[in-house]
Amino acid sequence: MPKPTRISKNFYSKEYFTRAASPGKGKYGKRAFDLNNPFHIKMSAMILDVLPIKKGDSILDVGCALGNVVYWLAYDGINAYGIDIAEYAISHSHIKEKVKQGDVIDGLPYKKNRFDFIYSRETLEHIDRYYVPGILDEMYRVLKPGGCGLISTRNNFADKEVIKQGNPHSADCSHLCVEPPYWWAIVAERSGFKVDYRRTLYGMCLPLCELNTWTMLVIRKPK
């Protein structure tokens, strides 16, 4: 059996977060994580719309990058926190007092039943399949009974489009776990979650003429 892959925190460097369409290292660009980038503001609004979250509730963003979503959730009165493997992202965070640097493969540095909600967007595909169940177990552990989570991750429909187009700028070599929606639902259920909602989302990246697809799950920890 091959040894599971662990991507070094050094992979997620300044170049990863700021260089547009870098072959094998994503396609963010210099302005992608600006505080006022409307994408992250809309993502925060989507979380508030999808999850039954209210002012004063706590939420953890697993894979928070520079903490844009954490910032805007906090702006709306949510006790938002984040964790990310990238030292560059945490050191340049918009809300340093609410984020931590850490590799989630090693566990989440929070107490059991700590958060009312949990959120993770485009993070779990960067984790080797071998480690994904353990990370879902950790998310289950830190979530309060009755708490909900929202997970969004790239799925294999997008990968097929990338291969079809043969666009080297579209490929991110850190995408280690690109699976169909049902796979993520099964893994979440094995960790103890109930899957309340499962959907495939579609979007077009116009500069690269690339179809992107995501799996979105709304999960719940039983009371």
Coordinates of C-alpha atoms in Angstrom, one line a residue:
M1 CA 0.0 0.0 0.0
P2 CA 1.5 3.4 -1.0
K3 CA 2.4 5.8 1.8
P4 CA -0.3 8.6 2.1
T5 CA 0.7 12.0 0.8
R6 CA 1.1 15.0 3.2
I7 CA 1.6 18.3 1.5
S8 CA 4.0 20.6 3.4
K9 CA 2.8 23.9 4.7
N10 CA 5.6 25.4 2.6
F11 CA 3.7 24.5 -0.5
Y12 CA 1.1 27.1 0.4
S13 CA 3.4 30.0 0.0
K14 CA 2.9 33.7 -1.0
E15 CA 3.1 32.5 -4.6
Y16 CA 0.2 30.1 -4.1
F17 CA -2.1 32.8 -2.8
T18 CA -1.1 35.7 -5.1
R19 CA 0.2 34.4 -8.4
A20 CA -2.5 34.1 -11.0
A21 CA -2.7 30.8 -12.8
S22 CA 0.6 29.4 -11.6
P23 CA 1.0 25.9 -13.2
G24 CA 0.3 23.2 -10.6
K25 CA -0.2 25.8 -7.8
G26 CA -3.7 27.2 -8.2
K27 CA -5.0 30.3 -9.9
Y28 CA -5.9 32.9 -7.3
G29 CA -4.2 36.1 -8.3
K30 CA -3.1 39.2 -6.3
R31 CA -6.5 40.4 -5.4
A32 CA -8.2 37.1 -4.6
F33 CA -7.9 37.6 -0.9
D34 CA -8.3 41.3 -0.6
L35 CA -10.5 42.0 2.4
N36 CA -13.2 43.7 0.3
N37 CA -13.3 41.1 -2.4
P38 CA -17.0 40.6 -2.9
F39 CA -16.7 36.8 -3.4
H40 CA -15.8 36.3 0.3
I41 CA -18.5 38.7 1.4
K42 CA -21.0 36.7 -0.6
M43 CA -19.7 33.4 0.9
S44 CA -20.3 34.8 4.4
A45 CA -23.8 35.8 3.4
M46 CA -24.4 32.3 2.0
I47 CA -23.3 30.7 5.3
L48 CA -25.8 32.9 7.2
D49 CA -28.5 31.9 4.7
V50 CA -27.9 28.1 4.6
L51 CA -27.1 27.5 8.3
P52 CA -29.5 28.4 11.1
I53 CA -26.8 30.6 12.7
K54 CA -27.5 33.7 14.7
K55 CA -25.5 36.5 16.4
G56 CA -23.4 35.2 19.3
D57 CA -23.1 31.6 17.9
S58 CA -19.7 30.2 17.3
I59 CA -18.3 28.8 14.1
L60 CA -15.0 27.3 13.0
D61 CA -13.7 27.8 9.4
V62 CA -11.5 24.8 8.6
G63 CA -9.0 25.9 5.9
C64 CA -9.7 29.6 6.4
A65 CA -6.8 31.0 4.3
L66 CA -6.4 34.7 5.1
G67 CA -9.6 34.7 7.2
N68 CA -11.8 36.7 4.8
V69 CA -14.9 34.7 5.7
V70 CA -14.0 34.7 9.4
Y71 CA -13.7 38.5 9.3
W72 CA -17.1 39.0 7.6
L73 CA -18.9 36.6 9.9
A74 CA -17.4 38.4 12.9
Y75 CA -18.5 41.6 11.3
D76 CA -22.1 40.2 11.4
G77 CA -21.8 39.4 15.1
I78 CA -20.8 35.7 14.9
N79 CA -18.0 34.3 17.1
A80 CA -16.0 33.1 14.1
Y81 CA -12.6 31.3 14.2
G82 CA -10.4 29.8 11.7
I83 CA -7.5 27.4 11.2
D84 CA -5.2 27.0 8.2
I85 CA -1.9 25.1 7.4
A86 CA -0.4 28.1 5.5
E87 CA 1.9 30.3 7.6
Y88 CA 1.8 32.9 4.9
A89 CA -2.0 33.1 5.1
I90 CA -2.1 33.3 8.9
S91 CA 0.6 35.9 9.1
H92 CA -1.2 38.0 6.6
S93 CA -4.7 37.3 8.0
H94 CA -7.3 40.1 8.2
I95 CA -8.3 39.0 11.7
K96 CA -5.2 37.5 13.3
E97 CA -6.7 37.2 16.8
K98 CA -9.3 34.7 15.6
V99 CA -7.1 32.4 13.4
K100 CA -4.5 29.7 14.1
Q101 CA -1.9 28.0 12.0
G102 CA -2.0 24.2 12.1
D103 CA -2.2 21.1 10.0
V104 CA -5.7 19.6 10.4
I105 CA -4.3 16.1 9.8
D106 CA -2.8 16.4 13.2
G107 CA -6.2 17.2 14.7
L108 CA -8.1 20.4 15.6
P109 CA -6.6 22.3 18.6
Y110 CA -10.0 22.9 20.2
K111 CA -12.0 21.2 23.0
K112 CA -14.8 18.7 22.4
N113 CA -18.2 20.3 21.7
R114 CA -16.6 23.7 21.3
F115 CA -18.5 25.1 18.3
D116 CA -22.1 25.6 17.3
F117 CA -21.3 25.4 13.6
I118 CA -18.4 24.3 11.4
Y119 CA -17.5 25.3 7.8
S120 CA -15.0 24.2 5.3
R121 CA -14.7 25.4 1.7
E122 CA -12.2 24.0 -0.9
T123 CA -10.0 22.5 1.7
L124 CA -10.7 18.8 2.0
E125 CA -9.7 18.1 -1.6
H126 CA -6.1 19.1 -0.5
I127 CA -6.0 16.1 1.9
D128 CA -5.0 12.6 1.0
R129 CA -8.0 10.2 1.1
Y130 CA -6.3 8.3 3.8
Y131 CA -6.6 11.2 6.2
V132 CA -10.0 12.6 5.3
P133 CA -12.0 10.3 7.6
G134 CA -9.9 11.4 10.6
I135 CA -10.5 15.0 9.8
L136 CA -14.2 14.5 9.6
D137 CA -14.0 12.7 13.0
E138 CA -12.3 15.8 14.4
M139 CA -14.9 18.1 13.0
Y140 CA -17.5 15.9 14.6
R141 CA -15.6 16.0 17.9
V142 CA -15.4 19.8 18.1
L143 CA -19.0 20.4 17.0
K144 CA -21.7 20.6 19.7
P145 CA -24.5 18.0 19.7
G146 CA -27.2 19.3 17.4
G147 CA -24.7 21.6 15.6
C148 CA -24.5 21.9 11.8
G149 CA -21.7 22.1 9.3
L150 CA -21.3 23.3 5.7
I151 CA -18.7 21.6 3.5
S152 CA -17.9 22.6 0.0
T153 CA -15.2 20.7 -1.9
R154 CA -14.1 20.2 -5.6
N155 CA -15.5 17.1 -7.1
N156 CA -14.4 14.8 -10.0
F157 CA -16.8 16.4 -12.5
A158 CA -14.5 19.4 -12.7
D159 CA -11.4 17.3 -12.9
K160 CA -12.8 15.6 -16.0
E161 CA -13.3 19.0 -17.6
V162 CA -9.7 20.0 -16.8
I163 CA -8.4 16.8 -18.4
K164 CA -10.6 17.3 -21.5
Q165 CA -9.3 20.9 -22.0
G166 CA -5.7 20.0 -21.4
N167 CA -5.1 23.3 -19.6
P168 CA -2.0 23.1 -17.4
H169 CA -3.0 26.3 -15.6
S170 CA -6.2 24.7 -14.3
A171 CA -4.5 21.8 -12.5
D172 CA -3.6 22.1 -8.8
C173 CA -1.2 19.3 -7.8
S174 CA -2.4 19.6 -4.2
H175 CA -5.9 18.4 -5.1
L176 CA -5.4 14.9 -3.7
C177 CA -9.0 13.9 -2.9
V178 CA -11.3 14.8 -5.8
E179 CA -14.3 12.5 -5.3
P180 CA -18.0 12.5 -6.3
P181 CA -20.7 13.8 -4.0
Y182 CA -21.9 10.4 -2.7
W183 CA -18.3 9.6 -1.6
W184 CA -18.2 12.7 0.7
A185 CA -21.7 11.9 2.0
I186 CA -20.6 8.3 3.0
V187 CA -17.4 9.5 4.7
A188 CA -19.4 12.1 6.7
E189 CA -22.0 9.6 7.8
R190 CA -19.3 7.1 8.9
S191 CA -18.0 9.9 11.2
G192 CA -21.4 10.1 12.8
F193 CA -22.9 13.0 10.9
K194 CA -26.4 13.1 9.4
V195 CA -26.3 14.5 5.8
D196 CA -29.2 16.9 5.6
Y197 CA -28.4 18.3 2.1
R198 CA -26.2 17.3 -0.8
R199 CA -25.8 19.2 -4.0
T200 CA -23.4 19.7 -7.0
L201 CA -22.7 23.4 -7.7
Y202 CA -21.4 24.6 -11.1
G203 CA -19.4 27.7 -12.0
M204 CA -17.4 29.0 -14.9
C205 CA -13.9 30.5 -14.4
L206 CA -14.0 32.9 -17.4
P207 CA -10.3 33.9 -17.7
L208 CA -9.4 30.2 -18.1
C209 CA -12.6 29.1 -19.8
E210 CA -12.9 26.3 -17.2
L211 CA -15.9 24.7 -15.8
N212 CA -15.6 24.3 -12.0
T213 CA -17.9 22.0 -10.0
W214 CA -18.2 21.5 -6.3
T215 CA -19.9 19.2 -3.9
M216 CA -21.8 21.0 -1.1
L217 CA -23.0 19.1 2.0
V218 CA -25.0 20.3 5.0
I219 CA -24.2 18.0 7.8
R220 CA -25.5 17.7 11.4
K221 CA -24.3 16.2 14.6
P222 CA -27.2 14.4 16.3
K223 CA -28.2 15.6 19.8

